[in-house]
Tab-separated table of C-alpha atoms in Angstrom:
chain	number	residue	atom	x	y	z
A	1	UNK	CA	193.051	179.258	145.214
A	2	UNK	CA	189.342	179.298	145.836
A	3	UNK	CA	186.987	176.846	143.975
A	4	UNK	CA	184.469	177.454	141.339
A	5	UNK	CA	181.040	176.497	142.379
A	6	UNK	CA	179.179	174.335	139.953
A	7	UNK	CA	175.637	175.212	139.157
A	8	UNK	CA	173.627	171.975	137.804
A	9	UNK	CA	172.185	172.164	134.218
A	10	UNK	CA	168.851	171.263	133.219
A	11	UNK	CA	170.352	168.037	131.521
A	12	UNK	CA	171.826	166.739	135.412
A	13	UNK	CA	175.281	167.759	134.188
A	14	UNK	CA	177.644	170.389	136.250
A	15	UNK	CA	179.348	173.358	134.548
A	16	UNK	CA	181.333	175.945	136.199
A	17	UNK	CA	180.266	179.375	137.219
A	18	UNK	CA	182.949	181.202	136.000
A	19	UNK	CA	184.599	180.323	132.446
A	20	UNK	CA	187.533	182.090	130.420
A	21	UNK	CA	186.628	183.201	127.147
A	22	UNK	CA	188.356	183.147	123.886
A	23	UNK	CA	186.917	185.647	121.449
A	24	UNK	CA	188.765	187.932	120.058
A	25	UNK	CA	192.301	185.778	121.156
A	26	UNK	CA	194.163	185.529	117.554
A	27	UNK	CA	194.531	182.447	116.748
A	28	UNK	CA	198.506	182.309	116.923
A	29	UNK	CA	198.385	183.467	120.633
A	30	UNK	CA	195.293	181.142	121.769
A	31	UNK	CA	197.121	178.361	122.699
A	32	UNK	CA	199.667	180.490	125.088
A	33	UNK	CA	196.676	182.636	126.369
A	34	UNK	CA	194.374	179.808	127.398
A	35	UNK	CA	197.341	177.814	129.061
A	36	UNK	CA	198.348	181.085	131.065
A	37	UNK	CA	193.762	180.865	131.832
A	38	UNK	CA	194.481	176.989	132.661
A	39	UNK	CA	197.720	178.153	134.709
A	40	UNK	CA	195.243	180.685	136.613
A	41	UNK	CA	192.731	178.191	137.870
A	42	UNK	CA	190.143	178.423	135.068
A	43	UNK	CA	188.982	174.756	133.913
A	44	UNK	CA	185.953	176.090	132.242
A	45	UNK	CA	187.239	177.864	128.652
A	46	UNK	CA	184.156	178.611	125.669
A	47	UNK	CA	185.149	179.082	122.261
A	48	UNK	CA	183.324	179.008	119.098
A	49	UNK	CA	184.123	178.101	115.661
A	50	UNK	CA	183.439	181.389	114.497
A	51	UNK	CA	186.562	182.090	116.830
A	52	UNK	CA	189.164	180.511	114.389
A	53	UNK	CA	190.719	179.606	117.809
A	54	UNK	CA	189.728	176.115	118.632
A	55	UNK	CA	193.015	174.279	117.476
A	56	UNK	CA	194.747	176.731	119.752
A	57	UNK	CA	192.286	175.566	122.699
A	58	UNK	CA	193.114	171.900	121.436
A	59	UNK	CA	197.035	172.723	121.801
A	60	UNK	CA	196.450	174.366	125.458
A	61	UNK	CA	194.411	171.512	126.903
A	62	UNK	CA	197.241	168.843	125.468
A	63	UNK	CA	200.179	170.781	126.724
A	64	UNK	CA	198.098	171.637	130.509
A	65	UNK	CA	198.641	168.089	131.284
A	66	UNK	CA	195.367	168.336	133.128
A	67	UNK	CA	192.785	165.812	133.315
A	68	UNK	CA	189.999	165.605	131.090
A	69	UNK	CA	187.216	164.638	133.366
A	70	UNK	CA	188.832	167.806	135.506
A	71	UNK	CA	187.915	170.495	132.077
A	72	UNK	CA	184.746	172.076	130.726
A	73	UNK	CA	184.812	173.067	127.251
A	74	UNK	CA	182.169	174.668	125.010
A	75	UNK	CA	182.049	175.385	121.230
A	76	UNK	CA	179.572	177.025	119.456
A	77	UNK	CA	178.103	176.421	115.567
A	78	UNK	CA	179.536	179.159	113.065
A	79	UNK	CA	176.623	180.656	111.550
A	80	UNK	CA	177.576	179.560	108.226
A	81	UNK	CA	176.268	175.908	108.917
A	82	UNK	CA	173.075	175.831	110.347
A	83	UNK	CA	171.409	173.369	107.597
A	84	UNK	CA	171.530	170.149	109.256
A	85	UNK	CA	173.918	168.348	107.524
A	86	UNK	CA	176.509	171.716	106.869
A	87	UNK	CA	175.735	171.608	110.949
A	88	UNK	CA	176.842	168.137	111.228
A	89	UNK	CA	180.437	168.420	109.536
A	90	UNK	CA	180.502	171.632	111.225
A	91	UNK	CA	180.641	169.812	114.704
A	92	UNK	CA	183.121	166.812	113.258
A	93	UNK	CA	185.517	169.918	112.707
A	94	UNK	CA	184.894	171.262	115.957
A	95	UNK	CA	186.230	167.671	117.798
A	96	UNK	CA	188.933	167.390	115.226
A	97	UNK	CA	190.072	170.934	115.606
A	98	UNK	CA	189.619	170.353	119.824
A	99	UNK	CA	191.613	167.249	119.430
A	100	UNK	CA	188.700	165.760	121.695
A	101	UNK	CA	186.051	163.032	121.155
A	102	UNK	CA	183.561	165.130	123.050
A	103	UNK	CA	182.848	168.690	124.423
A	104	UNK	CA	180.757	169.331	127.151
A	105	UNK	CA	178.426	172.083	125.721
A	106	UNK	CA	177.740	172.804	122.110
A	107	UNK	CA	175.693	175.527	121.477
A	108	UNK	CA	173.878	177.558	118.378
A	109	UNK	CA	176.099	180.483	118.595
A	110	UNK	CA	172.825	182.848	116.673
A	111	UNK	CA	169.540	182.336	116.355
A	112	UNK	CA	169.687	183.726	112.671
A	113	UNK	CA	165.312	184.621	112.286
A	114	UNK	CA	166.318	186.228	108.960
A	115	UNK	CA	168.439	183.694	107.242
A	116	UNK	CA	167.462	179.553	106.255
A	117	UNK	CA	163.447	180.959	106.287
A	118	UNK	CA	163.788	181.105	110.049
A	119	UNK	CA	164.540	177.965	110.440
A	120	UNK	CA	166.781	177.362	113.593
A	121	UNK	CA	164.531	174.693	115.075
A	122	UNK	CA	166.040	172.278	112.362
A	123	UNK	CA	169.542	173.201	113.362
A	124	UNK	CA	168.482	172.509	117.369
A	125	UNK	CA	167.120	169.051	116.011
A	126	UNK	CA	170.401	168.663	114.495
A	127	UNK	CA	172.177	169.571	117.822
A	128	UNK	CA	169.839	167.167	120.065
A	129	UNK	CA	171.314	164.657	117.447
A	130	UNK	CA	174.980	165.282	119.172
A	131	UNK	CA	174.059	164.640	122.434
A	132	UNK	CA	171.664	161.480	121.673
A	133	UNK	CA	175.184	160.697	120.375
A	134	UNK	CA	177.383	161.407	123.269
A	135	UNK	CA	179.596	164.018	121.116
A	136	UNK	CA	177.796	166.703	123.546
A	137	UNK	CA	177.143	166.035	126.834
A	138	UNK	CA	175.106	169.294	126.570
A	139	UNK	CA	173.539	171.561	124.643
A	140	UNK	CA	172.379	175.054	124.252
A	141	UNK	CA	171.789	178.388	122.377
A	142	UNK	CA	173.073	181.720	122.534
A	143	UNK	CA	171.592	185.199	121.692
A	144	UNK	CA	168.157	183.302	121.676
A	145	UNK	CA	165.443	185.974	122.629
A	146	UNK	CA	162.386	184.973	124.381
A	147	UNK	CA	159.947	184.193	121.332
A	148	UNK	CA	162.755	182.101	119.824
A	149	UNK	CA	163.104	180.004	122.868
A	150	UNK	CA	159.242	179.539	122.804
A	151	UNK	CA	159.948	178.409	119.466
A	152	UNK	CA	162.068	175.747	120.053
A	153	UNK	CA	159.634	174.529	123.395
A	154	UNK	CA	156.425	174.280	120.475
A	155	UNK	CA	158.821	172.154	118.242
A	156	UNK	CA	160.769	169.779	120.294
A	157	UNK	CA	161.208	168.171	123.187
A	158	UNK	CA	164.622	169.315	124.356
A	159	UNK	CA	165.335	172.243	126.539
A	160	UNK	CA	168.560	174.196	126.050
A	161	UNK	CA	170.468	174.087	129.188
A	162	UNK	CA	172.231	177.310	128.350
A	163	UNK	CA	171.517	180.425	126.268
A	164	UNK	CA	174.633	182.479	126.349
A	165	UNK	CA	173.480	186.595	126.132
A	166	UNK	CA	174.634	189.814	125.877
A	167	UNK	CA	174.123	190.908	129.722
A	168	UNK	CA	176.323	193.709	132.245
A	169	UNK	CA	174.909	196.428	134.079
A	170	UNK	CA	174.474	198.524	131.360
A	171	UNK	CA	172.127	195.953	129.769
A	172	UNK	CA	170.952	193.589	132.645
A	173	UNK	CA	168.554	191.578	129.870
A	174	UNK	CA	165.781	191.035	132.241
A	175	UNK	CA	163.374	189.571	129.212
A	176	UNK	CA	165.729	186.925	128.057
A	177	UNK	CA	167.093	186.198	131.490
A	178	UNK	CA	163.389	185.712	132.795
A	179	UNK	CA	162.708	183.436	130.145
A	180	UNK	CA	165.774	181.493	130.334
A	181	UNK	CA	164.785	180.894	134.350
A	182	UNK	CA	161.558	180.245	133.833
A	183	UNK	CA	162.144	177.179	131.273
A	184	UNK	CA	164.948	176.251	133.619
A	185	UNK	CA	167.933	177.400	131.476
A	186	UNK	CA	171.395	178.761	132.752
A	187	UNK	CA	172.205	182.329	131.581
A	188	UNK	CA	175.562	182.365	130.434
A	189	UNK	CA	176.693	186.728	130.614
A	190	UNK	CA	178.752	187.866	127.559
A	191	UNK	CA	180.631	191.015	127.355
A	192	UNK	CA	180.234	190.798	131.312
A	193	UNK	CA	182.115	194.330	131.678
A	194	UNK	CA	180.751	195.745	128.704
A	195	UNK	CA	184.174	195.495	127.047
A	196	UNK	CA	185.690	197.593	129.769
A	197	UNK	CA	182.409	200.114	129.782
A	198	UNK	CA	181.209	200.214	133.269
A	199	UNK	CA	184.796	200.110	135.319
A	200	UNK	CA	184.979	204.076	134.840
A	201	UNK	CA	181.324	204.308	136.438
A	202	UNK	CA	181.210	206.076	139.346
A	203	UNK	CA	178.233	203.855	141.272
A	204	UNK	CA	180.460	200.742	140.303
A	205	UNK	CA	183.875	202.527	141.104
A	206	UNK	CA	182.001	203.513	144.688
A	207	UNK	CA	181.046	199.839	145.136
A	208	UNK	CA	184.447	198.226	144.529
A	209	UNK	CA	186.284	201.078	147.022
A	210	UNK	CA	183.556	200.180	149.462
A	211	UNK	CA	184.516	196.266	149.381
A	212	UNK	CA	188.042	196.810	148.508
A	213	UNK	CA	188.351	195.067	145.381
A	214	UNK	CA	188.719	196.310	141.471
A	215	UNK	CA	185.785	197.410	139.527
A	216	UNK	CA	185.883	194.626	137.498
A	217	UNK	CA	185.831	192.121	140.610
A	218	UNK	CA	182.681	193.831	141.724
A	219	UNK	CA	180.858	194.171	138.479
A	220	UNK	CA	181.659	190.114	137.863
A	221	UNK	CA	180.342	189.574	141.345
A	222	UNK	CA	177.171	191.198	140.598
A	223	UNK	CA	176.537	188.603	137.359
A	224	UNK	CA	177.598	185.620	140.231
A	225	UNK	CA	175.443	186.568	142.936
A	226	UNK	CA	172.695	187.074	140.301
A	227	UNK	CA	172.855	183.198	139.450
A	228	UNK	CA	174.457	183.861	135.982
A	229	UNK	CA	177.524	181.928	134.572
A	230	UNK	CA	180.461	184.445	133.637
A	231	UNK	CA	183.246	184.428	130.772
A	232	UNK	CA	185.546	187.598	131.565
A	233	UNK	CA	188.420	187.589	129.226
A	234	UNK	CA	191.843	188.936	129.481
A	235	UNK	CA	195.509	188.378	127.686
A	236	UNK	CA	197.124	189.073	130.648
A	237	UNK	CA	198.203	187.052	133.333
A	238	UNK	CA	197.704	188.956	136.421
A	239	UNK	CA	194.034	190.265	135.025
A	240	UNK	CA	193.151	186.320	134.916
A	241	UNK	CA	193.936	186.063	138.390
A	242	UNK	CA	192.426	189.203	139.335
A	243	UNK	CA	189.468	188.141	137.545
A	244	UNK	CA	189.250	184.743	139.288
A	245	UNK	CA	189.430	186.081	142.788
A	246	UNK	CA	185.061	186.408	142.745
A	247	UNK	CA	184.383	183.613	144.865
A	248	UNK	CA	185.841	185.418	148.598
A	249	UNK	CA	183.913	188.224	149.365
A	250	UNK	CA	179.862	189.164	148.882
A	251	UNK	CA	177.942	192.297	147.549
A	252	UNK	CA	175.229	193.246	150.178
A	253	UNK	CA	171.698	194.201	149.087
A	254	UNK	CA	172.468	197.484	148.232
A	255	UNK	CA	175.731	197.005	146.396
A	256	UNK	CA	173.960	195.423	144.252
A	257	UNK	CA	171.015	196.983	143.695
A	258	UNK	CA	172.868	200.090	142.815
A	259	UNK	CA	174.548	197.897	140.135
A	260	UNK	CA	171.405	196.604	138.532
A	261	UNK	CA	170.330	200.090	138.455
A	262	UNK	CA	172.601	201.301	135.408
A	263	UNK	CA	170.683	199.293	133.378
A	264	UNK	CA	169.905	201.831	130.031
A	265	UNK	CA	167.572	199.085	128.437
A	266	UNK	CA	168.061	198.506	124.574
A	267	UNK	CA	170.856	201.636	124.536
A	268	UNK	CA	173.217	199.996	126.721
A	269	UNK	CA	173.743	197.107	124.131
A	270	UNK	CA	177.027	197.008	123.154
A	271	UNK	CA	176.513	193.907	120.046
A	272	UNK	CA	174.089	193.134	117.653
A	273	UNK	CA	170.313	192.599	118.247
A	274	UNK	CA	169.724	188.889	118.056
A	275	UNK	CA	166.442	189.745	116.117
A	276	UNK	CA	168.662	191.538	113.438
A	277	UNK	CA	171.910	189.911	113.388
A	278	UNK	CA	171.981	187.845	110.017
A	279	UNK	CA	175.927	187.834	109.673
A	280	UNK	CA	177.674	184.869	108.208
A	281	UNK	CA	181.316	184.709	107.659
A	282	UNK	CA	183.129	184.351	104.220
């Protein structure tokens, strides 16, 4: 089984390249699902309160009999709690729901620019709080564009070492991913395949015959090679493994610049606009 590199956070702390990801796993099958993941190799699994699935995580890690110190997990704020102290009993369901005293990335799952009078910066404050604490080893954002990340770098003195985005080849997110590198923070890809989008393609279909591996091998090698961390997700067993087997075999120059260049801009976005979004759960 072939090892997932660790890339270093701004913070000093390691996180895995490649993750398994939990949204849209119903709650009742989470727990079998992420122990098949576990099974698989995957020690790196993100979930989110806004998931309903993080008791099922809990129940995976018990029953995995694997190490702590060996697991990465990450959790994200539902949007519903972004007022600092909503925030804060937010997160003391989030370890009680994990059955753990810590997680090693907790992130603002949207920025929200419409909703609290634009006021994320208090949540972040709120989130720096948790790791002063030790309840988050890390922290980060996700779906932060560019002029909310220069917002947070005005009004505090934390950078996020993460913000998880919307990025595959059909929206390669250049602006956000520039701006994450350039204040030294870790893209994490979302909807890495574009929910199954770009495996008909034929420049991605004429990649993976070319390397002998699956469309969806190649396309996920294209977000490694490019530095990014990766969640693919999959219910099945033999699409985790397929999806694990990234870290063997290389794209050349070409491969991947013919990958990079199905990028449609703002059309090939297959979730909400971060600038937009304003949805908060009943």
């Amino acid at each position: 089984m072939a090892n997932v590199p660790n890339l270093t956070l701004n913070d000093g702390n390691p996180i895995p390249q490649l993750g398994f990801g939990v949204f849209q796993v119903p709650p009742e099958d989470t727990a079998r699902i992420t122990g098949q993941a576990l099974d698989a190799g995957y020690r790196h699994i993100d979930t989110a309160e806004m998931y309903g699935n993080e008791v099922g995580v809990g129940e995976a890690i018990r029953a995995s009999g694997i190490s702590r110190d060996e697991l990465f997990i990450t959790s994200k704020l539902n949007n519903g709690f972004h007022e600092p102290d909503q925030a804060r009993a937010a997160f003391d369901r989030t370890l009680e729901d994990l059955g753990l005293d810590q997680v090693d990335l907790f992130l603002i799952h949207w920025p929200l620019p419409t909703r609290y009078d634009g006021d994320f910066v208090s949540t972040w404050k709120t989130l720096i709080e948790f790791q002063k604490d030790g309840r988050a080893r890390s922290i980060g954002v996700s779906n932060f564009q560019p002029a909310h990340l220069a917002r947070l770098a005005e009004e505090t003195d934390v950078v996020p070492a993460v913000n998880q985005i919307e990025v595959h080849p059909y929206f390669t997110n250049e602006a956000a991913r520039f701006a994450d590198e350039a204040a030294g923070i870790l893209t994490e890809a979302w909807s890495p395949i574009a929910q199954g989008g770009v495996l008909d393609d034929p420049a991605i279909t004429k990649v993976a015959a070319e390397v002998g591996r699956t469309p969806a091998q190649v396309t996920l090698r294209w977000h490694v090679q490019r530095g990014d961390i990766v969640f693919p997700k999959s219910s099945t067993p033999e699409r985790m493994a397929e999806n694990f087997a990234l870290f063997d075999f290389e794209l050349d120059h070409d491969h991947m610049q013919a990958i990079s260049e199905l990028d449609k801009g703002e059309e090939g976005r297959t979730g909400p606009n971060p600038d937009e979004f304003d949805y908060i759960p009943d």
